[in-house]
Short mmCIF file of C-alpha atoms and ligand atoms in Angstrom, two decimals:
data_model
loop_
_atom_site.label_atom_id
_atom_site.label_comp_id
_atom_site.label_asym_id
_atom_site.label_seq_id
_atom_site.Cartn_x
_atom_site.Cartn_y
_atom_site.Cartn_z
CA MET A 15 -24.91 -2.24 20.19
CA ALA A 16 -23.34 -5.45 19.66
CA ASN A 17 -27.09 -7.12 19.63
CA GLN A 18 -28.47 -5.73 16.45
CA ILE A 19 -25.31 -7.06 14.65
CA LYS A 20 -25.09 -10.68 14.75
CA THR A 21 -22.03 -11.28 12.45
CA ILE A 22 -19.91 -9.36 9.85
CA GLY A 23 -17.71 -10.43 7.59
CA VAL A 24 -13.97 -9.55 6.49
CA LEU A 25 -12.51 -9.81 2.77
CA THR A 26 -9.25 -8.32 1.49
CA SER A 27 -8.89 -6.23 -2.20
CA GLY A 28 -6.58 -4.56 -4.23
CA GLY A 29 -2.50 -5.46 -4.61
CA ASP A 30 -1.70 -7.76 -0.99
CA ALA A 31 -0.09 -6.13 1.98
CA PRO A 32 2.40 -7.61 4.64
CA GLY A 33 -0.09 -7.07 8.36
CA MET A 34 -2.84 -8.03 5.90
CA ASN A 35 -3.03 -11.14 8.09
CA ALA A 36 -3.28 -9.88 11.42
CA ALA A 37 -5.52 -7.12 10.47
CA ILE A 38 -7.42 -9.92 10.00
CA ARG A 39 -6.26 -11.70 13.29
CA SER A 40 -7.54 -8.44 14.95
CA VAL A 41 -11.00 -7.91 13.18
CA VAL A 42 -11.99 -11.52 13.57
CA ARG A 43 -10.70 -12.07 18.03
CA LYS A 44 -12.10 -8.43 18.80
CA ALA A 45 -15.41 -8.79 17.25
CA ILE A 46 -15.09 -12.10 18.80
CA ALA A 47 -14.70 -10.48 21.96
CA ASN A 48 -17.71 -8.31 21.68
CA GLY A 49 -19.64 -10.62 21.07
CA VAL A 50 -20.98 -11.00 17.02
CA ALA A 51 -19.57 -13.99 14.97
CA VAL A 52 -17.55 -13.48 11.61
CA LYS A 53 -17.65 -14.87 8.08
CA GLY A 54 -14.24 -14.88 5.69
CA VAL A 55 -14.34 -13.32 2.41
CA LYS A 56 -12.41 -15.05 0.03
CA LYS A 57 -10.57 -13.10 -3.05
CA GLY A 58 -11.98 -9.76 -2.32
CA TYR A 59 -14.79 -8.56 -4.40
CA GLN A 60 -14.96 -11.73 -6.97
CA GLY A 61 -14.95 -14.61 -4.24
CA LEU A 62 -17.84 -12.92 -2.42
CA LEU A 63 -20.05 -11.93 -5.93
CA ASN A 64 -18.59 -16.44 -5.98
CA GLU A 65 -20.40 -16.88 -2.67
CA GLU A 66 -16.10 -17.86 -1.22
CA ILE A 67 -17.62 -16.99 2.16
CA VAL A 68 -16.29 -19.53 5.01
CA ASP A 69 -16.98 -19.41 9.18
CA MET A 70 -13.93 -17.78 10.81
CA ASP A 71 -13.27 -18.45 14.64
CA ARG A 72 -10.60 -17.76 17.26
CA HIS A 73 -8.25 -20.65 15.79
CA SER A 74 -8.44 -19.84 12.00
CA VAL A 75 -6.54 -17.38 12.70
CA SER A 76 -3.77 -18.53 14.24
CA ASP A 77 -0.36 -18.38 13.37
CA ILE A 78 -0.69 -16.01 10.50
CA ILE A 79 0.74 -13.12 11.67
CA GLN A 80 4.02 -12.90 11.29
CA ARG A 81 2.80 -14.05 7.53
CA GLY A 82 2.82 -11.86 4.39
CA GLY A 83 0.08 -11.77 1.84
CA THR A 84 -2.88 -12.60 3.23
CA ILE A 85 -4.66 -15.72 3.78
CA LEU A 86 -8.14 -15.00 2.46
CA GLY A 87 -6.43 -13.66 -0.54
CA THR A 88 -7.17 -11.25 -2.29
CA ALA A 89 -8.77 -9.87 -6.83
CA ARG A 90 -9.59 -7.34 -8.66
CA CYS A 91 -12.72 -7.28 -9.82
CA SER A 92 -14.52 -5.27 -13.01
CA GLU A 93 -17.72 -6.59 -12.34
CA PHE A 94 -17.60 -5.08 -8.78
CA ARG A 95 -17.65 -2.31 -10.60
CA THR A 96 -21.03 -2.85 -12.11
CA GLU A 97 -24.85 -1.01 -10.25
CA GLU A 98 -25.21 -5.56 -10.49
CA GLY A 99 -22.41 -6.23 -8.41
CA GLN A 100 -22.78 -4.45 -6.12
CA GLU A 101 -26.65 -5.13 -5.71
CA LYS A 102 -25.53 -8.92 -5.61
CA GLY A 103 -22.47 -8.65 -4.02
CA ALA A 104 -25.44 -7.46 -1.59
CA GLU A 105 -27.92 -9.68 -2.06
CA ILE A 106 -25.61 -12.29 -0.72
CA CYS A 107 -24.32 -10.46 2.12
CA ARG A 108 -27.69 -10.52 3.71
CA LYS A 109 -28.21 -14.51 2.05
CA HIS A 110 -24.99 -15.21 4.48
CA GLY A 111 -26.35 -12.25 7.10
CA ILE A 112 -23.74 -11.17 6.88
CA ASP A 113 -24.48 -7.51 9.00
CA GLY A 114 -21.38 -5.15 8.27
CA LEU A 115 -18.01 -5.83 6.21
CA VAL A 116 -14.32 -4.82 6.99
CA VAL A 117 -12.85 -3.78 3.93
CA ILE A 118 -9.10 -4.47 3.98
CA GLY A 119 -7.39 -2.29 0.82
CA GLY A 120 -6.63 0.38 -1.08
CA ASP A 121 -9.23 3.14 -2.34
CA GLY A 122 -10.73 1.75 -5.08
CA SER A 123 -11.51 -1.10 -1.92
CA TYR A 124 -13.25 1.91 -0.04
CA ARG A 125 -15.10 2.48 -3.79
CA GLY A 126 -16.33 -0.59 -3.68
CA ALA A 127 -17.73 -1.18 0.29
CA GLN A 128 -19.11 3.08 -0.94
CA GLU A 129 -21.16 0.84 -3.34
CA LEU A 130 -22.18 -2.40 -0.66
CA SER A 131 -23.19 1.30 2.01
CA ARG A 132 -24.68 2.56 -0.79
CA HIS A 133 -26.97 -0.85 -0.58
CA GLY A 134 -27.52 -1.10 2.83
CA ILE A 135 -23.89 -3.30 4.32
CA ASN A 136 -22.31 -1.53 7.04
CA THR A 137 -19.45 -0.67 5.82
CA VAL A 138 -15.44 -0.04 7.49
CA GLY A 139 -12.82 0.59 5.74
CA ILE A 140 -8.95 -0.71 6.93
CA PRO A 141 -6.02 1.30 4.50
CA GLY A 142 -3.93 -2.07 3.02
CA THR A 143 -1.33 -1.22 1.30
CA ILE A 144 2.52 -0.70 0.33
CA ASP A 145 2.20 2.54 -1.28
CA LEU A 146 1.03 4.89 1.57
CA ASP A 147 -1.18 6.69 -0.39
CA ILE A 148 -4.33 7.17 1.30
CA ALA A 149 -4.66 11.26 1.63
CA CYS A 150 -7.09 10.78 5.35
CA THR A 151 -4.25 8.14 7.59
CA ASP A 152 -0.05 9.17 8.07
CA TYR A 153 0.02 5.37 8.26
CA THR A 154 -0.92 2.05 5.51
CA ILE A 155 -0.75 -1.29 6.53
CA GLY A 156 2.89 -3.11 4.11
CA PHE A 157 4.11 -0.29 4.08
CA ASP A 158 7.19 -0.39 6.31
CA THR A 159 7.61 -4.26 5.55
CA ALA A 160 7.71 -3.03 1.39
CA ILE A 161 10.81 0.51 2.19
CA ASN A 162 12.78 -2.15 4.75
CA THR A 163 12.79 -5.34 1.70
CA ALA A 164 13.58 -2.34 -1.29
CA MET A 165 15.73 -0.49 1.01
CA SER A 166 17.88 -3.72 1.59
CA ALA A 167 17.15 -5.22 -2.24
CA ILE A 168 19.05 -1.03 -2.38
CA ASP A 169 22.14 -1.80 -0.16
CA LYS A 170 23.18 -4.54 -2.48
CA VAL A 171 22.13 -3.46 -5.55
CA ARG A 172 24.78 -0.17 -4.38
CA ASP A 173 27.50 -2.69 -3.19
CA THR A 174 27.55 -4.82 -7.08
CA SER A 175 27.16 -0.98 -8.77
CA SER A 176 30.21 0.29 -6.05
CA SER A 177 33.01 -2.83 -6.80
CA HIS A 178 31.71 -2.54 -10.81
CA GLU A 179 31.33 1.05 -10.92
CA ARG A 180 28.30 1.53 -12.37
CA CYS A 181 25.37 3.36 -12.13
CA SER A 182 21.57 1.91 -10.97
CA ILE A 183 19.02 2.55 -12.04
CA ILE A 184 16.89 0.97 -9.85
CA GLU A 185 13.11 0.66 -10.39
CA VAL A 186 10.57 1.33 -6.23
CA MET A 187 6.33 0.04 -6.40
CA GLY A 188 3.19 2.39 -5.39
CA ARG A 189 1.04 3.40 -8.97
CA ASN A 190 1.43 7.07 -9.22
CA ALA A 191 2.87 8.23 -5.89
CA GLY A 192 5.61 8.63 -4.70
CA TYR A 193 7.31 7.03 -0.98
CA ILE A 194 7.93 4.42 -1.38
CA ALA A 195 10.71 5.73 -3.39
CA LEU A 196 11.17 8.77 -1.92
CA TRP A 197 11.79 7.31 1.51
CA CYS A 198 14.27 4.54 -0.03
CA GLY A 199 15.67 7.52 -1.28
CA ILE A 200 16.98 9.54 1.81
CA ALA A 201 17.23 5.83 3.79
CA ASN A 202 19.42 4.89 1.30
CA GLY A 203 21.91 7.60 0.24
CA ALA A 204 20.38 7.61 -3.85
CA GLU A 205 21.89 10.47 -5.00
CA ASP A 206 18.89 11.06 -7.47
CA ILE A 207 15.50 10.68 -6.21
CA LEU A 208 12.78 11.01 -9.10
CA LEU A 209 8.56 11.49 -8.01
CA PRO A 210 5.74 11.17 -10.60
CA GLU A 211 4.87 14.53 -8.01
CA LYS A 212 7.25 15.96 -8.47
CA TYR A 213 7.67 16.15 -11.91
CA ASP A 214 11.06 17.10 -11.93
CA TYR A 215 12.86 13.75 -14.44
CA ASN A 216 15.04 15.37 -16.28
CA GLU A 217 17.45 13.56 -17.94
CA GLN A 218 20.14 15.61 -18.72
CA ASN A 219 20.27 17.15 -14.65
CA ILE A 220 20.75 12.98 -14.10
CA ILE A 221 23.79 12.98 -17.06
CA ASN A 222 25.74 15.24 -15.86
CA ASN A 223 24.50 14.77 -12.03
CA ILE A 224 27.11 11.33 -12.71
CA ILE A 225 29.38 12.81 -14.66
CA ASN A 226 30.01 15.26 -12.00
CA ASN A 227 29.95 13.21 -8.84
CA ARG A 228 32.30 10.19 -11.02
CA LYS A 229 34.81 13.76 -11.35
CA ARG A 230 35.17 13.72 -7.88
CA GLY A 231 35.51 10.04 -7.40
CA LYS A 232 33.01 8.43 -7.02
CA THR A 233 32.00 4.75 -7.63
CA HIS A 234 28.65 4.50 -8.02
CA HIS A 235 25.33 5.84 -9.09
CA ILE A 236 22.77 4.84 -7.34
CA ILE A 237 19.11 6.48 -8.72
CA ILE A 238 16.19 5.50 -7.14
CA ASN A 239 13.37 5.62 -9.58
CA ALA A 240 9.65 5.63 -8.57
CA GLU A 241 7.32 2.70 -11.17
CA GLY A 242 5.05 5.94 -11.85
CA ILE A 243 7.69 7.21 -13.79
CA GLY A 244 9.54 4.10 -14.57
CA HIS A 245 11.21 3.06 -18.36
CA SER A 246 14.28 2.69 -16.21
CA THR A 247 15.68 0.91 -18.84
CA SER A 248 15.40 2.40 -21.71
CA MET A 249 17.18 5.20 -19.12
CA ALA A 250 19.52 3.59 -18.54
CA ARG A 251 20.43 2.32 -22.50
CA ARG A 252 20.28 6.30 -22.82
CA ILE A 253 22.53 7.05 -19.35
CA GLU A 254 24.98 4.79 -21.09
CA ALA A 255 25.45 6.04 -24.41
CA ALA A 256 25.25 10.02 -22.91
CA THR A 257 27.60 9.66 -20.27
CA GLY A 258 30.21 6.82 -21.70
CA ILE A 259 29.41 4.80 -17.82
CA GLU A 260 28.18 1.33 -17.73
CA THR A 261 24.89 1.82 -16.46
CA ARG A 262 22.00 -0.54 -15.13
CA ALA A 263 18.23 -1.36 -14.53
CA THR A 264 17.36 -2.55 -11.76
CA ILE A 265 13.14 -2.97 -11.29
CA LEU A 266 12.47 -4.70 -7.96
CA GLY A 267 8.81 -5.79 -8.24
CA TYR A 268 6.70 -7.98 -6.28
CA MET A 269 9.72 -8.73 -3.70
CA GLN A 270 8.16 -4.94 -2.56
CA ARG A 271 4.69 -6.31 -1.46
CA GLY A 272 6.03 -10.12 0.04
CA GLY A 273 7.70 -11.13 2.96
CA ASN A 274 6.89 -11.10 6.73
CA PRO A 275 5.42 -7.37 7.83
CA THR A 276 7.98 -5.66 10.44
CA CYS A 277 6.89 -5.12 13.80
CA LYS A 278 5.33 -1.96 12.98
CA ASP A 279 2.96 -3.78 10.77
CA ARG A 280 2.04 -5.50 12.64
CA PHE A 281 1.16 -3.46 15.50
CA TYR A 282 -1.03 -1.29 13.05
CA ALA A 283 -2.17 -3.97 11.62
CA SER A 284 -3.83 -5.34 15.00
CA VAL A 285 -4.48 -1.51 16.67
CA MET A 286 -7.08 -0.47 13.47
CA GLY A 287 -8.57 -4.00 12.64
CA ALA A 288 -9.95 -4.02 16.05
CA TYR A 289 -10.63 -0.31 16.56
CA ALA A 290 -12.85 -0.96 12.99
CA ALA A 291 -14.14 -4.41 14.11
CA ASP A 292 -15.27 -2.71 16.95
CA ILE A 293 -17.23 0.19 14.91
CA LEU A 294 -18.43 -2.26 12.60
CA CYS A 295 -20.27 -4.24 15.83
CA GLN A 296 -21.04 -0.63 17.50
CA GLY A 297 -23.43 -0.43 13.60
CA LYS A 298 -21.21 2.80 12.51
CA SER A 299 -21.41 2.12 8.44
CA ASN A 300 -19.44 3.65 5.21
CA ARG A 301 -16.03 4.48 7.78
CA VAL A 302 -12.25 4.49 6.73
CA VAL A 303 -11.03 3.90 9.69
CA ALA A 304 -6.69 5.74 9.34
CA TYR A 305 -3.65 7.00 11.90
CA ARG A 306 -3.41 10.60 11.91
CA LYS A 307 -1.77 13.18 13.81
CA GLY A 308 -0.59 10.44 16.52
CA GLU A 309 -4.20 8.70 16.78
CA PHE A 310 -6.72 6.06 15.62
CA THR A 311 -9.34 7.81 14.43
CA ASP A 312 -11.86 7.05 11.77
CA PHE A 313 -13.40 9.17 9.09
CA ASP A 314 -16.54 9.24 6.55
CA ILE A 315 -15.76 6.88 3.19
CA GLU A 316 -17.06 9.90 0.84
CA GLU A 317 -14.81 12.37 3.29
CA ALA A 318 -11.68 10.08 2.74
CA LEU A 319 -11.19 9.68 -0.67
CA ALA A 320 -11.95 13.98 -1.66
CA MET A 321 -8.50 13.94 1.28
CA LYS A 322 -5.80 15.24 -1.11
CA LYS A 323 -2.37 13.58 -0.38
CA ASP A 324 1.06 15.19 -1.36
CA ILE A 325 4.56 14.51 -0.57
CA PRO A 326 5.71 17.09 1.98
CA GLU A 327 6.79 19.98 1.25
CA TYR A 328 10.10 19.58 3.40
CA GLN A 329 11.23 15.87 2.96
CA TYR A 330 10.93 16.52 -0.87
CA GLU A 331 13.76 19.87 0.20
CA VAL A 332 16.02 17.38 2.21
CA SER A 333 15.43 14.63 -0.32
CA ARG A 334 17.16 16.99 -2.93
CA VAL A 335 20.76 18.52 -0.76
CA LEU A 336 21.08 15.28 0.56
CA ALA A 337 21.59 13.54 -3.14
CA GLN A 338 23.44 16.22 -4.25
P1 ADP B 406 -7.02 -0.78 -3.91
O1 ADP B 406 -8.49 -1.58 -2.90
O2 ADP B 406 -5.46 -1.00 -3.74
O3 ADP B 406 -7.12 0.79 -4.57
P2 ADP B 406 -7.42 -1.11 -6.91
O4 ADP B 406 -8.33 0.22 -6.96
O5 ADP B 406 -7.21 -2.89 -8.10
O6 ADP B 406 -7.31 -1.60 -5.67
O7 ADP B 406 -9.47 -1.66 -6.00
C1 ADP B 406 -9.15 -3.46 -5.77
C2 ADP B 406 -11.13 -3.43 -5.91
O8 ADP B 406 -12.32 -2.75 -5.26
C3 ADP B 406 -11.04 -3.28 -7.82
O9 ADP B 406 -11.16 -4.13 -8.10
C4 ADP B 406 -12.92 -3.65 -7.92
O10 ADP B 406 -13.42 -4.73 -8.08
C5 ADP B 406 -13.01 -2.77 -6.08
N1 ADP B 406 -13.41 -1.40 -6.68
C6 ADP B 406 -12.50 -0.38 -7.28
N2 ADP B 406 -13.11 0.79 -7.52
C7 ADP B 406 -14.88 1.16 -7.19
C8 ADP B 406 -15.80 1.63 -8.05
N3 ADP B 406 -15.73 2.55 -8.43
N4 ADP B 406 -16.39 1.34 -7.63
C9 ADP B 406 -16.66 -0.55 -6.59
N5 ADP B 406 -15.77 -1.15 -6.70
C10 ADP B 406 -14.93 -0.70 -7.43
O1 F6P B 407 -0.84 -0.92 -4.98
C1 F6P B 407 0.25 -2.09 -4.76
C2 F6P B 407 0.87 -2.33 -5.82
O2 F6P B 407 1.86 -3.05 -5.94
C3 F6P B 407 1.66 -0.90 -7.32
O3 F6P B 407 2.41 -0.25 -5.99
C4 F6P B 407 1.20 -1.39 -8.19
O4 F6P B 407 1.34 -0.48 -8.83
C5 F6P B 407 0.48 -1.42 -8.30
O5 F6P B 407 -0.24 -2.27 -7.16
C6 F6P B 407 0.88 -3.45 -9.29
O6 F6P B 407 -0.46 -4.06 -9.28
P1 F6P B 407 -0.61 -5.60 -10.09
O7 F6P B 407 -0.80 -6.71 -8.76
O8 F6P B 407 -1.31 -5.68 -10.92
O9 F6P B 407 0.41 -6.24 -10.59
#
């Protein structure tokens, strides 16, 4: 198996996520243990097209497992969406002797990997995104760190909200997905949780909720708003005007993407990284690593991209009941 694959590459693509470094480390060390050389491609597909490619050894991934971000850097690259860009990327892989590539990123990065495999380069994806929005897997690297960072921040905002008897709208990331909002909404005991998947944003209901809670003696009112709904600042202005209660918006932003990965993110990243290196060294291609129903597994990229994911109905129901 490993005699056909002599060298693999590894890159990180799309938004950075805590735990990506642990995944890079694991890919590098497991491939080397399999007798395969590793090259690091800097700055995602953009770096591939710019031939920013470096040799990696065990030592080049020392002291990174605990660090947030990605030592390889990441980027979004529009040129790689074109046929010419993909052909050029495959040619560059061949020029550098890269027989297979591990791509750590989200759905968009998998599409790039799929195109590369169509051009003859073996590829395996690893789910790296704080958004948890990849359908084939129950876990994505970075989610656990992001929700813990957001949860701590929301606890702090709640202190101020209670002291000043204010209403707080806290906007969390997730692009079009509401998983960070759902988890933090439940974990922070929010009074309202707004999820893009549920199309249930009803400002009058929120206003009534705030007024009723205030009458019952609640000193704070926390609304967790998902990025996919957005508009937190204008929402705060309207809610304050309608309720007469001071209302502030806090947009947590990139703090959710940074920081040292949690134990869970380091663990999943390490196992997924090793798994990706193994199947790539075995000559598999166009696969994505996943964690599903308690096991590490892999899927064809096309099959993975065709899968649909939604907020689990029971979790949603619980979030609604507990928020009342
Ligand atoms: P994520 O991987 O987190 O979903 P993006 O959607 O921004 O992030 O995708 C990351 C990169 O993957 C893009 O900048 C682009 O270079 C590449 N990519 C995305 N979609 C495609 C596509 N359809 N074909 C080829 N490459 C793509
Ligand atoms: O996919 C991770 C993520 O942080 C999303 O939650 C967010 O919508 C997006 O990336 C922001 O991307 P950018 O880095 O382009 O601001």
